[in-house]
């Protein structure tokens, strides 16, 4: 068991978190973990440091986070991936089942990303075309204005 200061240094804790943790009087990261006033983001940071919590706990945590936005998962393959991951964490699904569910969910994500990229590309192309047309119109207007000016003032006479 390392001292709190050593643990914080070894894991690259941020300055604010380190300062707060060292001021608590706690001697170990385990004591920090039990504090009610530990910021949620710091608790998550601690949990995601290598060896702090089990793979099972991290999987269950990830799935619980996804379940908070479950309504946004509109494709059944995405929901199935979360359910398989939960079962895998509990030892009730195989690595092969997890792999298949992951690939199916990735296909959904890829298709969605592709559609979003196409929409963004279309929007960008449209905006570029509008800008080019606007620039062309502006350039044409400026040319016409310059021509009028030249007709009004064919020779430049510098005024002293």
PDB file of C-alpha atoms in Angstrom:
ATOM      1  CA  UNK A   1       0.000   0.000   0.000  1.00  0.00           C
ATOM      2  CA  UNK A   2       1.633   3.267  -1.141  1.00  0.00           C
ATOM      3  CA  UNK A   3       1.182   6.603   0.525  1.00  0.00           C
ATOM      4  CA  UNK A   4      -1.428   8.895  -0.893  1.00  0.00           C
ATOM      5  CA  UNK A   5       1.160  11.393  -2.138  1.00  0.00           C
ATOM      6  CA  UNK A   6       3.093   8.667  -3.973  1.00  0.00           C
ATOM      7  CA  UNK A   7      -0.081   7.245  -5.506  1.00  0.00           C
ATOM      8  CA  UNK A   8      -1.177  10.654  -6.753  1.00  0.00           C
ATOM      9  CA  UNK A   9       2.244  11.306  -8.293  1.00  0.00           C
ATOM     10  CA  UNK A  10       2.503   7.837  -9.855  1.00  0.00           C
ATOM     11  CA  UNK A  11      -0.889   8.220 -11.506  1.00  0.00           C
ATOM     12  CA  UNK A  12      -0.468  11.828 -12.655  1.00  0.00           C
ATOM     13  CA  UNK A  13      -3.285  13.352 -10.627  1.00  0.00           C
ATOM     14  CA  UNK A  14      -4.204  16.920 -11.501  1.00  0.00           C
ATOM     15  CA  UNK A  15      -2.957  19.720  -9.290  1.00  0.00           C
ATOM     16  CA  UNK A  16      -6.395  20.566  -7.862  1.00  0.00           C
ATOM     17  CA  UNK A  17      -7.192  16.949  -7.050  1.00  0.00           C
ATOM     18  CA  UNK A  18      -3.795  16.326  -5.482  1.00  0.00           C
ATOM     19  CA  UNK A  19      -3.987  19.455  -3.371  1.00  0.00           C
ATOM     20  CA  UNK A  20      -7.492  18.583  -2.162  1.00  0.00           C
ATOM     21  CA  UNK A  21      -6.620  14.951  -1.418  1.00  0.00           C
ATOM     22  CA  UNK A  22      -3.478  15.838   0.527  1.00  0.00           C
ATOM     23  CA  UNK A  23      -5.384  18.412   2.619  1.00  0.00           C
ATOM     24  CA  UNK A  24      -7.961  15.832   3.738  1.00  0.00           C
ATOM     25  CA  UNK A  25      -5.552  14.132   6.114  1.00  0.00           C
ATOM     26  CA  UNK A  26      -6.152  10.793   4.401  1.00  0.00           C
ATOM     27  CA  UNK A  27      -3.102   8.579   4.078  1.00  0.00           C
ATOM     28  CA  UNK A  28      -4.206   6.266   1.272  1.00  0.00           C
ATOM     29  CA  UNK A  29      -6.256   6.380  -1.914  1.00  0.00           C
ATOM     30  CA  UNK A  30      -8.576   3.845  -0.298  1.00  0.00           C
ATOM     31  CA  UNK A  31      -9.441   6.406   2.392  1.00  0.00           C
ATOM     32  CA  UNK A  32     -10.045   9.068  -0.271  1.00  0.00           C
ATOM     33  CA  UNK A  33     -12.378   6.690  -2.126  1.00  0.00           C
ATOM     34  CA  UNK A  34     -14.631   6.415   0.931  1.00  0.00           C
ATOM     35  CA  UNK A  35     -15.088  10.165   1.385  1.00  0.00           C
ATOM     36  CA  UNK A  36     -18.512  11.637   0.729  1.00  0.00           C
ATOM     37  CA  UNK A  37     -16.988  14.901  -0.508  1.00  0.00           C
ATOM     38  CA  UNK A  38     -14.888  13.276  -3.253  1.00  0.00           C
ATOM     39  CA  UNK A  39     -15.858  14.997  -6.519  1.00  0.00           C
ATOM     40  CA  UNK A  40     -17.668  12.628  -8.894  1.00  0.00           C
ATOM     41  CA  UNK A  41     -15.222  13.291 -11.714  1.00  0.00           C
ATOM     42  CA  UNK A  42     -12.305  12.455  -9.405  1.00  0.00           C
ATOM     43  CA  UNK A  43     -13.985   9.244  -8.263  1.00  0.00           C
ATOM     44  CA  UNK A  44     -14.368   8.188 -11.892  1.00  0.00           C
ATOM     45  CA  UNK A  45     -10.753   9.154 -12.571  1.00  0.00           C
ATOM     46  CA  UNK A  46      -9.564   7.001  -9.651  1.00  0.00           C
ATOM     47  CA  UNK A  47     -11.702   4.062 -10.778  1.00  0.00           C
ATOM     48  CA  UNK A  48     -10.220   4.172 -14.263  1.00  0.00           C
ATOM     49  CA  UNK A  49      -6.620   4.027 -13.092  1.00  0.00           C
ATOM     50  CA  UNK A  50      -5.061   0.665 -13.859  1.00  0.00           C
ATOM     51  CA  UNK A  51      -5.745  -1.925 -11.172  1.00  0.00           C
ATOM     52  CA  UNK A  52      -8.116   0.158  -9.076  1.00  0.00           C
ATOM     53  CA  UNK A  53     -11.326  -1.680  -9.908  1.00  0.00           C
ATOM     54  CA  UNK A  54     -11.979  -4.939 -11.702  1.00  0.00           C
ATOM     55  CA  UNK A  55     -12.756  -5.289 -15.378  1.00  0.00           C
ATOM     56  CA  UNK A  56     -16.210  -6.505 -14.324  1.00  0.00           C
ATOM     57  CA  UNK A  57     -16.908  -3.335 -12.371  1.00  0.00           C
ATOM     58  CA  UNK A  58     -15.714  -1.132 -15.228  1.00  0.00           C
ATOM     59  CA  UNK A  59     -17.924  -3.016 -17.702  1.00  0.00           C
ATOM     60  CA  UNK A  60     -20.945  -2.768 -15.419  1.00  0.00           C
ATOM     61  CA  UNK A  61     -20.214   0.936 -14.889  1.00  0.00           C
ATOM     62  CA  UNK A  62     -19.946   1.571 -18.646  1.00  0.00           C
ATOM     63  CA  UNK A  63     -23.215  -0.266 -19.252  1.00  0.00           C
ATOM     64  CA  UNK A  64     -24.937   1.674 -16.463  1.00  0.00           C
ATOM     65  CA  UNK A  65     -23.756   4.931 -18.047  1.00  0.00           C
ATOM     66  CA  UNK A  66     -25.168   3.873 -21.414  1.00  0.00           C
ATOM     67  CA  UNK A  67     -28.458   2.950 -19.773  1.00  0.00           C
ATOM     68  CA  UNK A  68     -28.764   6.584 -18.655  1.00  0.00           C
ATOM     69  CA  UNK A  69     -29.139   7.502 -22.340  1.00  0.00           C
ATOM     70  CA  UNK A  70     -30.899   4.289 -23.385  1.00  0.00           C
ATOM     71  CA  UNK A  71     -33.613   6.254 -25.173  1.00  0.00           C
ATOM     72  CA  UNK A  72     -30.978   7.535 -27.618  1.00  0.00           C
ATOM     73  CA  UNK A  73     -30.132   4.002 -28.746  1.00  0.00           C
ATOM     74  CA  UNK A  74     -32.636   3.680 -31.519  1.00  0.00           C
ATOM     75  CA  UNK A  75     -31.183   0.556 -33.133  1.00  0.00           C
ATOM     76  CA  UNK A  76     -31.779  -2.773 -31.428  1.00  0.00           C
ATOM     77  CA  UNK A  77     -28.221  -3.901 -32.258  1.00  0.00           C
ATOM     78  CA  UNK A  78     -26.809  -1.135 -30.073  1.00  0.00           C
ATOM     79  CA  UNK A  79     -29.063  -2.084 -27.171  1.00  0.00           C
ATOM     80  CA  UNK A  80     -28.189  -5.734 -27.644  1.00  0.00           C
ATOM     81  CA  UNK A  81     -24.470  -4.903 -27.384  1.00  0.00           C
ATOM     82  CA  UNK A  82     -25.033  -3.305 -23.989  1.00  0.00           C
ATOM     83  CA  UNK A  83     -27.090  -6.260 -22.784  1.00  0.00           C
ATOM     84  CA  UNK A  84     -24.450  -8.749 -23.976  1.00  0.00           C
ATOM     85  CA  UNK A  85     -21.723  -6.677 -22.280  1.00  0.00           C
ATOM     86  CA  UNK A  86     -23.693  -6.808 -19.024  1.00  0.00           C
ATOM     87  CA  UNK A  87     -24.124 -10.558 -19.327  1.00  0.00           C
ATOM     88  CA  UNK A  88     -20.420 -10.945 -20.154  1.00  0.00           C
ATOM     89  CA  UNK A  89     -19.480  -8.953 -17.056  1.00  0.00           C
ATOM     90  CA  UNK A  90     -21.585 -11.362 -14.992  1.00  0.00           C
ATOM     91  CA  UNK A  91     -20.063 -14.403 -16.703  1.00  0.00           C
ATOM     92  CA  UNK A  92     -23.246 -15.208 -18.636  1.00  0.00           C
ATOM     93  CA  UNK A  93     -22.016 -14.474 -22.192  1.00  0.00           C
ATOM     94  CA  UNK A  94     -18.992 -15.711 -24.101  1.00  0.00           C
ATOM     95  CA  UNK A  95     -16.231 -13.639 -25.678  1.00  0.00           C
ATOM     96  CA  UNK A  96     -17.590 -14.700 -29.061  1.00  0.00           C
ATOM     97  CA  UNK A  97     -21.063 -13.384 -28.201  1.00  0.00           C
ATOM     98  CA  UNK A  98     -19.502 -10.143 -27.011  1.00  0.00           C
ATOM     99  CA  UNK A  99     -17.454  -9.883 -30.206  1.00  0.00           C
ATOM    100  CA  UNK A 100     -20.508 -10.473 -32.422  1.00  0.00           C
ATOM    101  CA  UNK A 101     -22.586  -7.926 -30.518  1.00  0.00           C
ATOM    102  CA  UNK A 102     -19.743  -5.415 -30.753  1.00  0.00           C
ATOM    103  CA  UNK A 103     -19.435  -5.894 -34.525  1.00  0.00           C
ATOM    104  CA  UNK A 104     -23.174  -5.459 -35.003  1.00  0.00           C
ATOM    105  CA  UNK A 105     -23.184  -2.292 -32.899  1.00  0.00           C
ATOM    106  CA  UNK A 106     -20.133  -0.978 -34.742  1.00  0.00           C
ATOM    107  CA  UNK A 107     -21.957  -1.490 -38.047  1.00  0.00           C
ATOM    108  CA  UNK A 108     -24.785   0.672 -36.706  1.00  0.00           C
ATOM    109  CA  UNK A 109     -22.358   3.337 -35.532  1.00  0.00           C
ATOM    110  CA  UNK A 110     -20.484   3.242 -38.834  1.00  0.00           C
ATOM    111  CA  UNK A 111     -23.692   3.638 -40.825  1.00  0.00           C
ATOM    112  CA  UNK A 112     -24.765   6.536 -38.604  1.00  0.00           C
ATOM    113  CA  UNK A 113     -21.345   8.166 -38.908  1.00  0.00           C
ATOM    114  CA  UNK A 114     -21.450   7.692 -42.661  1.00  0.00           C
ATOM    115  CA  UNK A 115     -24.873   9.291 -42.880  1.00  0.00           C
ATOM    116  CA  UNK A 116     -23.738  12.163 -40.676  1.00  0.00           C
ATOM    117  CA  UNK A 117     -20.590  12.618 -42.745  1.00  0.00           C
ATOM    118  CA  UNK A 118     -22.649  12.655 -45.949  1.00  0.00           C
ATOM    119  CA  UNK A 119     -25.023  15.205 -44.475  1.00  0.00           C
ATOM    120  CA  UNK A 120     -22.102  17.324 -43.279  1.00  0.00           C
ATOM    121  CA  UNK A 121     -20.386  17.047 -46.661  1.00  0.00           C
ATOM    122  CA  UNK A 122     -23.598  18.065 -48.427  1.00  0.00           C
ATOM    123  CA  UNK A 123     -24.054  21.001 -46.079  1.00  0.00           C
ATOM    124  CA  UNK A 124     -20.424  22.041 -46.529  1.00  0.00           C
ATOM    125  CA  UNK A 125     -20.670  21.721 -50.316  1.00  0.00           C
ATOM    126  CA  UNK A 126     -23.874  23.753 -50.316  1.00  0.00           C
ATOM    127  CA  UNK A 127     -22.316  26.420 -48.110  1.00  0.00           C
ATOM    128  CA  UNK A 128     -19.210  26.499 -50.319  1.00  0.00           C
ATOM    129  CA  UNK A 129     -21.350  26.785 -53.447  1.00  0.00           C
ATOM    130  CA  UNK A 130     -23.381  29.603 -51.894  1.00  0.00           C
ATOM    131  CA  UNK A 131     -20.210  31.371 -50.805  1.00  0.00           C
ATOM    132  CA  UNK A 132     -18.679  30.935 -54.263  1.00  0.00           C
ATOM    133  CA  UNK A 133     -21.859  32.238 -55.900  1.00  0.00           C
ATOM    134  CA  UNK A 134     -21.940  35.141 -53.499  1.00  0.00           C
ATOM    135  CA  UNK A 135     -18.267  35.861 -54.165  1.00  0.00           C
ATOM    136  CA  UNK A 136     -18.845  35.610 -57.913  1.00  0.00           C
ATOM    137  CA  UNK A 137     -21.836  37.920 -57.692  1.00  0.00           C
ATOM    138  CA  UNK A 138     -19.879  40.303 -55.536  1.00  0.00           C
ATOM    139  CA  UNK A 139     -16.931  40.164 -57.936  1.00  0.00           C
ATOM    140  CA  UNK A 140     -19.260  40.812 -60.890  1.00  0.00           C
ATOM    141  CA  UNK A 141     -20.860  43.718 -59.070  1.00  0.00           C
ATOM    142  CA  UNK A 142     -17.462  45.179 -58.264  1.00  0.00           C
ATOM    143  CA  UNK A 143     -16.401  44.836 -61.915  1.00  0.00           C
ATOM    144  CA  UNK A 144     -19.528  46.647 -63.060  1.00  0.00           C
ATOM    145  CA  UNK A 145     -18.964  49.344 -60.430  1.00  0.00           C
ATOM    146  CA  UNK A 146     -15.333  49.744 -61.505  1.00  0.00           C
ATOM    147  CA  UNK A 147     -16.423  50.043 -65.150  1.00  0.00           C
ATOM    148  CA  UNK A 148     -18.881  52.801 -64.239  1.00  0.00           C
ATOM    149  CA  UNK A 149     -16.182  54.591 -62.282  1.00  0.00           C
ATOM    150  CA  UNK A 150     -13.814  54.328 -65.257  1.00  0.00           C
ATOM    151  CA  UNK A 151     -16.508  55.732 -67.551  1.00  0.00           C
ATOM    152  CA  UNK A 152     -17.078  58.635 -65.170  1.00  0.00           C
ATOM    153  CA  UNK A 153     -13.378  59.250 -64.652  1.00  0.00           C
ATOM    154  CA  UNK A 154     -11.426  57.913 -67.685  1.00  0.00           C
ATOM    155  CA  UNK A 155      -8.182  59.559 -66.582  1.00  0.00           C
ATOM    156  CA  UNK A 156      -6.956  59.942 -63.095  1.00  0.00           C
ATOM    157  CA  UNK A 157      -6.003  63.493 -62.333  1.00  0.00           C
ATOM    158  CA  UNK A 158      -4.094  63.678 -59.092  1.00  0.00           C
ATOM    159  CA  UNK A 159      -5.302  66.624 -57.079  1.00  0.00           C
ATOM    160  CA  UNK A 160      -2.583  68.504 -55.222  1.00  0.00           C
TER     161      UNK A 160
END
